[in-house]
Protein backbone atom coordinates (compact mmCIF):
# COMPACT_ATOMS: atom_id res chain seq x y z
CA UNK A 1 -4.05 210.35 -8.32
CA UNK A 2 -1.02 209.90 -10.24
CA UNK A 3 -0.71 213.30 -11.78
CA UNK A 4 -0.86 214.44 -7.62
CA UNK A 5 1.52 211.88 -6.89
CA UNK A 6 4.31 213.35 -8.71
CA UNK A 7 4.36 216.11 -7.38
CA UNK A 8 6.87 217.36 -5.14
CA UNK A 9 6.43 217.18 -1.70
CA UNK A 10 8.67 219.99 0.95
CA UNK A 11 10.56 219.27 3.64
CA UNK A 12 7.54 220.18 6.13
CA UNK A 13 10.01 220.83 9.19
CA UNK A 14 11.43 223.92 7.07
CA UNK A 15 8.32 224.70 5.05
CA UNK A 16 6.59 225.72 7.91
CA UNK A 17 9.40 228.41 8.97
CA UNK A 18 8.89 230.25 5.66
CA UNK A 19 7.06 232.93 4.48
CA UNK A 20 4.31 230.77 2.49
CA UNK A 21 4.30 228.31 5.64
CA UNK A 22 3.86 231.25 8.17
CA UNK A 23 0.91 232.49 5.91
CA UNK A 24 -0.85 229.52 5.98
CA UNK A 25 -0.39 228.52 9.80
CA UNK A 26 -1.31 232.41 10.19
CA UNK A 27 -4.95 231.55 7.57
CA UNK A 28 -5.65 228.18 9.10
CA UNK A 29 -5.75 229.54 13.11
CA UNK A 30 -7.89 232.37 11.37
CA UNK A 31 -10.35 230.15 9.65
CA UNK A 32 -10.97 228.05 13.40
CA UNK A 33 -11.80 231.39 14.64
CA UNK A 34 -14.95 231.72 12.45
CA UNK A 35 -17.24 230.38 10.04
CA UNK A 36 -15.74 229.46 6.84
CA UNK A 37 -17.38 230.87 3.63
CA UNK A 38 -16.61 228.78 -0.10
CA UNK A 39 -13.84 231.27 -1.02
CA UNK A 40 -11.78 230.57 2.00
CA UNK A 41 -11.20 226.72 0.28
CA UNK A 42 -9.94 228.93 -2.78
CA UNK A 43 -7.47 230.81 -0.34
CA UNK A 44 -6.66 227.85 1.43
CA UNK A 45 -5.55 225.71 -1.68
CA UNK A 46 -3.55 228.57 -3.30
CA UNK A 47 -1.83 229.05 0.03
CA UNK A 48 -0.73 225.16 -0.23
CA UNK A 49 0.34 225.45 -3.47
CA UNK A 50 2.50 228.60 -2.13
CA UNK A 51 3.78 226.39 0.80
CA UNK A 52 4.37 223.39 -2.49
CA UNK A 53 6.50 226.08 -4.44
CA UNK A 54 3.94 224.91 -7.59
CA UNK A 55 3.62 226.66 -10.57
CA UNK A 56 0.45 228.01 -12.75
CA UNK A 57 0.71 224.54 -14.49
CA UNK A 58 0.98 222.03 -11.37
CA UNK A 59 -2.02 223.90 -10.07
CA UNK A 60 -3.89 223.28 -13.23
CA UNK A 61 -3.54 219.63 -12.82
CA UNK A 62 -5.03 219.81 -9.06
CA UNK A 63 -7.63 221.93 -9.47
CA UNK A 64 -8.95 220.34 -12.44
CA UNK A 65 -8.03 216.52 -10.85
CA UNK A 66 -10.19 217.30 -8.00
CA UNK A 67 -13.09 218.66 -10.54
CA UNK A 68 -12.62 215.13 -12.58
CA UNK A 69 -13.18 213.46 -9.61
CA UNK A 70 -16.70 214.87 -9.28
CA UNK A 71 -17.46 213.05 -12.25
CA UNK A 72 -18.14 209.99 -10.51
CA UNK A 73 -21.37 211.48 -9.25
CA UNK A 74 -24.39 212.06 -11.61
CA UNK A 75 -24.05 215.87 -10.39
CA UNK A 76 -20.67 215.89 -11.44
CA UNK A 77 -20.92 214.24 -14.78
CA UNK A 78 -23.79 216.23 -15.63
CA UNK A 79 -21.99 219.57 -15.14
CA UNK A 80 -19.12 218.04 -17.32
CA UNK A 81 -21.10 218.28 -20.14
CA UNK A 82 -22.57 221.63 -20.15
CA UNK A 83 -22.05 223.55 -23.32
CA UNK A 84 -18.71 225.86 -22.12
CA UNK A 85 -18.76 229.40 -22.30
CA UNK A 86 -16.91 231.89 -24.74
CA UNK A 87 -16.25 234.05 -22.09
CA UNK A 88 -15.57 231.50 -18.93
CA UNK A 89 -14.15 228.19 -19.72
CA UNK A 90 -13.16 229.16 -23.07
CA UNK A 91 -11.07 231.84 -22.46
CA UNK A 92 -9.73 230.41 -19.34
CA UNK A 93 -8.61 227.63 -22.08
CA UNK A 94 -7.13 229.96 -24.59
CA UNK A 95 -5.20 231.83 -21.35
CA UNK A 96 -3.73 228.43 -19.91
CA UNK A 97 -2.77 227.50 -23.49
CA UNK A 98 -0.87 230.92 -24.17
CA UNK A 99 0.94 231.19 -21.17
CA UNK A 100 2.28 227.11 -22.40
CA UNK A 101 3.35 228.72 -25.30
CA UNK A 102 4.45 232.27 -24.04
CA UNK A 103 7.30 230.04 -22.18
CA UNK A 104 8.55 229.21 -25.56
CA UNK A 105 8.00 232.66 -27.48
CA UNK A 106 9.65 234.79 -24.79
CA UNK A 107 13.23 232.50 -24.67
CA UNK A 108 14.01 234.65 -28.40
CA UNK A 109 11.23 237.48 -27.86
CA UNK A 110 10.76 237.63 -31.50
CA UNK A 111 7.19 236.23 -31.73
CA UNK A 112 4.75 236.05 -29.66
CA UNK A 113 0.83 234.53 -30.03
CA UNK A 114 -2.74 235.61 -29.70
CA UNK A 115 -5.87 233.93 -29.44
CA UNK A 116 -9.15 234.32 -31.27
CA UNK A 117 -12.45 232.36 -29.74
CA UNK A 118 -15.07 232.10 -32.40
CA UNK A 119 -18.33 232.92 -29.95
CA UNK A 120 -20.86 230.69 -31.41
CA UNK A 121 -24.10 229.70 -30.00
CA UNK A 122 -24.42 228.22 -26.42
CA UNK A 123 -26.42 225.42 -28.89
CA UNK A 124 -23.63 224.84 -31.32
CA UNK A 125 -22.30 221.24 -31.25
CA UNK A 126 -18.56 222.72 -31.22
CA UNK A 127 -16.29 225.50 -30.48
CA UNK A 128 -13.85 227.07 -31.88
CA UNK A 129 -10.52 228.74 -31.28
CA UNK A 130 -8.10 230.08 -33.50
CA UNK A 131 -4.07 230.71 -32.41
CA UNK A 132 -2.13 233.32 -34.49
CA UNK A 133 1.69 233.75 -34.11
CA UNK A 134 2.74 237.23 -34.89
CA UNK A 135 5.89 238.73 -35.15
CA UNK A 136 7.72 240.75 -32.67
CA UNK A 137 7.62 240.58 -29.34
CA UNK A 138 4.34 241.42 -27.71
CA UNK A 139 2.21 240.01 -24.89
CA UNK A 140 -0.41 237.28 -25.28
CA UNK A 141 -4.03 237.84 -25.87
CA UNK A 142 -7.40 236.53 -25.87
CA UNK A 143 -10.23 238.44 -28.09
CA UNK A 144 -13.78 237.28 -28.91
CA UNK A 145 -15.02 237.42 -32.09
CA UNK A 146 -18.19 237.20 -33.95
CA UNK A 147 -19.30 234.28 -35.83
CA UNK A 148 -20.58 235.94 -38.69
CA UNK A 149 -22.74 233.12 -39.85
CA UNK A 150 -23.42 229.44 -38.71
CA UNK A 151 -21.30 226.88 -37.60
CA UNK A 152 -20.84 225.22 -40.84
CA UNK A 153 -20.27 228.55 -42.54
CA UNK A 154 -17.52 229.16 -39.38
CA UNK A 155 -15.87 225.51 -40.71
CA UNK A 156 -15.82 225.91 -44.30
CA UNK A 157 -14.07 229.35 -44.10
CA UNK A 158 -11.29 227.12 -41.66
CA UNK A 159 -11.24 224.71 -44.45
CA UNK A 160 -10.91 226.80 -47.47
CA UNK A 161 -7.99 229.25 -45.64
CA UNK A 162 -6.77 225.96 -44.32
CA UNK A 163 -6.97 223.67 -47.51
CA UNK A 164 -8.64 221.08 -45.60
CA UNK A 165 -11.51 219.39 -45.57
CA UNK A 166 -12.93 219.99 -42.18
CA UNK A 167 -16.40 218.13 -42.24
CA UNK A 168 -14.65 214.85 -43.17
CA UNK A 169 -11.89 214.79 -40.89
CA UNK A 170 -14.60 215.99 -37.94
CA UNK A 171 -16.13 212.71 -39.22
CA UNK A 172 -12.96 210.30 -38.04
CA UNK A 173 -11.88 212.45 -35.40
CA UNK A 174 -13.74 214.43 -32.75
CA UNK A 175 -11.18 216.77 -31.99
CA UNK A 176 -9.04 218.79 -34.98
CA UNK A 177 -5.95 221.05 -34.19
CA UNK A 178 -5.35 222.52 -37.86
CA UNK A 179 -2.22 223.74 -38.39
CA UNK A 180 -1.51 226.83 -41.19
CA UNK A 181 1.66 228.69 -41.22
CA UNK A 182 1.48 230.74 -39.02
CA UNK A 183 -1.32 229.63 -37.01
CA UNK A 184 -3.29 226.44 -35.73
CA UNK A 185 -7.36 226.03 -35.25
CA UNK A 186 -8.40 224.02 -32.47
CA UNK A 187 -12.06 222.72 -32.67
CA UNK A 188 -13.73 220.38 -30.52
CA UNK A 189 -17.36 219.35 -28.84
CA UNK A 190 -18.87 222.24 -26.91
CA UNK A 191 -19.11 220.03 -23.61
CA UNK A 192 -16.99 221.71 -20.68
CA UNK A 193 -14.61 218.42 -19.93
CA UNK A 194 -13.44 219.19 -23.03
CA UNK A 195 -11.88 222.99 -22.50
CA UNK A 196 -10.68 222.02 -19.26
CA UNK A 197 -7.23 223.49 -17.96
CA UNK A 198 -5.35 220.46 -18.20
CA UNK A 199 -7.04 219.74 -21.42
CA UNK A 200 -4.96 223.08 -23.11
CA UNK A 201 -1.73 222.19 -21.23
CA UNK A 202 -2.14 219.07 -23.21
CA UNK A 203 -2.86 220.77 -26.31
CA UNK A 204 -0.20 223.30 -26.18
CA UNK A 205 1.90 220.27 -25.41
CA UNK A 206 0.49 217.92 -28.83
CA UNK A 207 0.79 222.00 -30.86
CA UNK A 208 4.46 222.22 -29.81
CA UNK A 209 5.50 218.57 -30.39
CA UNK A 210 3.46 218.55 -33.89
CA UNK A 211 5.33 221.75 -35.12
CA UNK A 212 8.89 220.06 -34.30
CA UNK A 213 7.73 217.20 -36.37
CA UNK A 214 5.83 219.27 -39.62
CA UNK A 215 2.70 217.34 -38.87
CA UNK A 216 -0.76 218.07 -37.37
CA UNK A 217 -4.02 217.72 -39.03
């Protein structure tokens, strides 16, 4: 509730005169006419957040703040701790967390960064992504990659490249962002609430504020 109630609220007398406002008067006296199927809800809040003027981030926070909420049910906390998906909430992750950083990349447009998810096991206890800044300008990606051996082997190749000692600071701390030159590892549980949208915005966010200030794990 308080991430929604920041946001910023239009003028509705106005709103509704504009393009975004016409579309969704237009969608609304559509839906009345006939049954509503689950995507409409999908069309309907990204037609809102048109009318709202909110960007890819703002709807982040709502989308996600309305899944949170679900957690008060057993339903909802049980799907919050599904192991996430390399290919779904994983790389939907990895995207949200780019396009954070693509906003600071692109002001000089002489680096840009990529994004490597280690696709472990559905049963592995954590997951893995890896950021790499390269030079030039270039657009932001997400690639899947092999394992190539367990999750501990996955860890001790961090550490070694890394010079740090992974299994003892996963021992203090459930989540590591590991920061190289010209790179940081992010590794945390496999549960979905943890590779949430708002969850990389957040991230991206700590990365940013950690690599003004030299530190990071």
């Amino acid at each position: 509730m308080r991430d929604v109630g920041f946001l910023p609220v239009p003028e509705f007398a106005s709103a509704m005169e504009s393009q975004a406002g016409r579309h969704l008067l237009a969608l609304e006296k559509a839906l009345r006419e006939r049954e509503i199927e689950a995507e409409d809800w999908n069309t309907l809040d990204e037609a809102v957040f048109d009318l709202y003027g909110l960007g890819e981030p703002d709807r982040v926070v709502i989308r996600d703040g309305l899944l949170r909420a679900g957690w008060q049910w057993g339903e909802g906390r049980e799907a919050s701790i599904v192991p996430s998906d390399s290919n779904v909430e994983i790389a939907s992750y990895a995207k949200t967390f780019l396009s954070v950083m693509d906003g600071w990349f692109s002001a000089r447009k002489k680096r840009h960064m990529r994004a490597e998810i280690v696709d472990l096991p559905r049963g592995a206890a954590l997951r893995v992504v890896r950021f790499v800044v390269e030079d030039g300008p270039g657009q932001a990606s997400v690639s899947v990659i092999a394992p190539n051996g367990e999750l501990s082997d996955v860890l001790a190749r961090i550490g070694k490249r890394l010079k740090v000692k992974i299994a003892t600071a996963l021992s203090a701390e459930r989540e590591l962002r590991v920061h190289g030159r010209n790179e940081v590892v992010i590794i945390k549980p496999a549960a979905r609430r943890h590779w949430m949208g708002i969850a990389a915005l957040e991230d991206a966010d700590a990365v940013v504020a950690e690599s003004f200030s030299g530190g990071g794990a």
